């Protein structure tokens, strides 16, 4: 008997989310007592994070096995479309039903996801399977060895480091901005929820544009534009806090609807080029491991960013009754988002599309390695040449 690791992960993590949201929907104390509420939210986020890592690994392995370049773009499109539908459903439920009903509906959707995952035929993915009789310890050791060997390559490690650091070093003040919108500006939850829907629609549009027009662009200029846009988009919250939008004749409701989610969407979108590149560059057999490592590193970076945001808010005296220094914190956040532009040389110039490299024959890095006499791993070189010859024959 055999089973895929993705199915195992889904079987282990979905019940965590069902338990968390179902408990908050059924038991009143679970959603009103702070310690239990924190515990259930933590449990739900744990399951969601593990599922996210497994999803990225599955997309990477499937795309490379069937030579579907840039499959991550379609996965992000589906995620954005789901975000639009989910925010619309959540907003409707909040307007027409008590919160406990929303929790129960969400728990039911997670249970449906678990049933669909378990009922899916494993053979339909045609991916490597874990044999039940094999040693789990040996499998873990082999995966760690392959992962270590893969991330030692500069073309994988350097962009991965840049992506993780560019997120971790930006203090996240979205929670403070949200509290300012609800407590000071007295914006309705429907307005903030609608801004999330518009943000997901923007993410969907950006992903389509990237897949059609931008994925053939050199990596470094593309990331320069995205990171610069992200740093400047944070200043949109500064305009809201200073009420500059009112001087321009734009109401708070309209401004939040149109611009509130732009920075968050750009932060999500900038990960897509890295996911496409790393999935196409990693050696055979460790595509899922490298992609999972990237997703885990990004999750850790977001945690660091959130802690830095809490520390910055405490440092400058942002409280539930005092938002006078929120504008200064937003300026610090914007400046921190622009700092990664100074070490953009970690991001390679080469195109992330593997077909382009196949047309050139041997990659620039391999030619440089031969020219300077650098010793490289023979297995990786042989694998690269095999993939390049396959693409050339196509």
JSON list of C-alpha atoms in Angstrom, two decimals, residues 85-107 109:
[
{"chain": "A", "resi": 85, "resn": "UNK", "atom": "CA", "xyz": [-15.81, 34.44, -3.46]},
{"chain": "A", "resi": 86, "resn": "UNK", "atom": "CA", "xyz": [-14.81, 33.85, 0.16]},
{"chain": "A", "resi": 87, "resn": "UNK", "atom": "CA", "xyz": [-14.84, 37.54, 1.08]},
{"chain": "A", "resi": 88, "resn": "UNK", "atom": "CA", "xyz": [-18.20, 38.02, -0.64]},
{"chain": "A", "resi": 89, "resn": "UNK", "atom": "CA", "xyz": [-19.67, 35.04, 1.21]},
{"chain": "A", "resi": 90, "resn": "UNK", "atom": "CA", "xyz": [-18.18, 36.15, 4.52]},
{"chain": "A", "resi": 91, "resn": "UNK", "atom": "CA", "xyz": [-19.49, 39.68, 4.12]},
{"chain": "A", "resi": 92, "resn": "UNK", "atom": "CA", "xyz": [-22.97, 38.43, 3.28]},
{"chain": "A", "resi": 93, "resn": "UNK", "atom": "CA", "xyz": [-23.02, 36.12, 6.30]},
{"chain": "A", "resi": 94, "resn": "UNK", "atom": "CA", "xyz": [-21.88, 38.89, 8.63]},
{"chain": "A", "resi": 95, "resn": "UNK", "atom": "CA", "xyz": [-24.74, 41.08, 7.43]},
{"chain": "A", "resi": 96, "resn": "UNK", "atom": "CA", "xyz": [-27.45, 38.43, 7.60]},
{"chain": "A", "resi": 97, "resn": "UNK", "atom": "CA", "xyz": [-26.42, 35.95, 10.31]},
{"chain": "A", "resi": 98, "resn": "UNK", "atom": "CA", "xyz": [-24.67, 35.86, 13.71]},
{"chain": "A", "resi": 99, "resn": "UNK", "atom": "CA", "xyz": [-20.90, 35.20, 13.78]},
{"chain": "A", "resi": 100, "resn": "UNK", "atom": "CA", "xyz": [-21.32, 31.63, 15.03]},
{"chain": "A", "resi": 101, "resn": "UNK", "atom": "CA", "xyz": [-23.14, 30.75, 11.81]},
{"chain": "A", "resi": 102, "resn": "UNK", "atom": "CA", "xyz": [-20.21, 32.05, 9.76]},
{"chain": "A", "resi": 103, "resn": "UNK", "atom": "CA", "xyz": [-17.84, 29.85, 11.77]},
{"chain": "A", "resi": 104, "resn": "UNK", "atom": "CA", "xyz": [-20.03, 26.79, 11.16]},
{"chain": "A", "resi": 105, "resn": "UNK", "atom": "CA", "xyz": [-20.23, 27.50, 7.41]},
{"chain": "A", "resi": 106, "resn": "UNK", "atom": "CA", "xyz": [-16.47, 27.86, 7.20]},
{"chain": "A", "resi": 107, "resn": "UNK", "atom": "CA", "xyz": [-16.01, 24.65, 9.17]},
{"chain": "A", "resi": 109, "resn": "UNK", "atom": "CA", "xyz": [-16.37, 24.10, 3.76]}
]
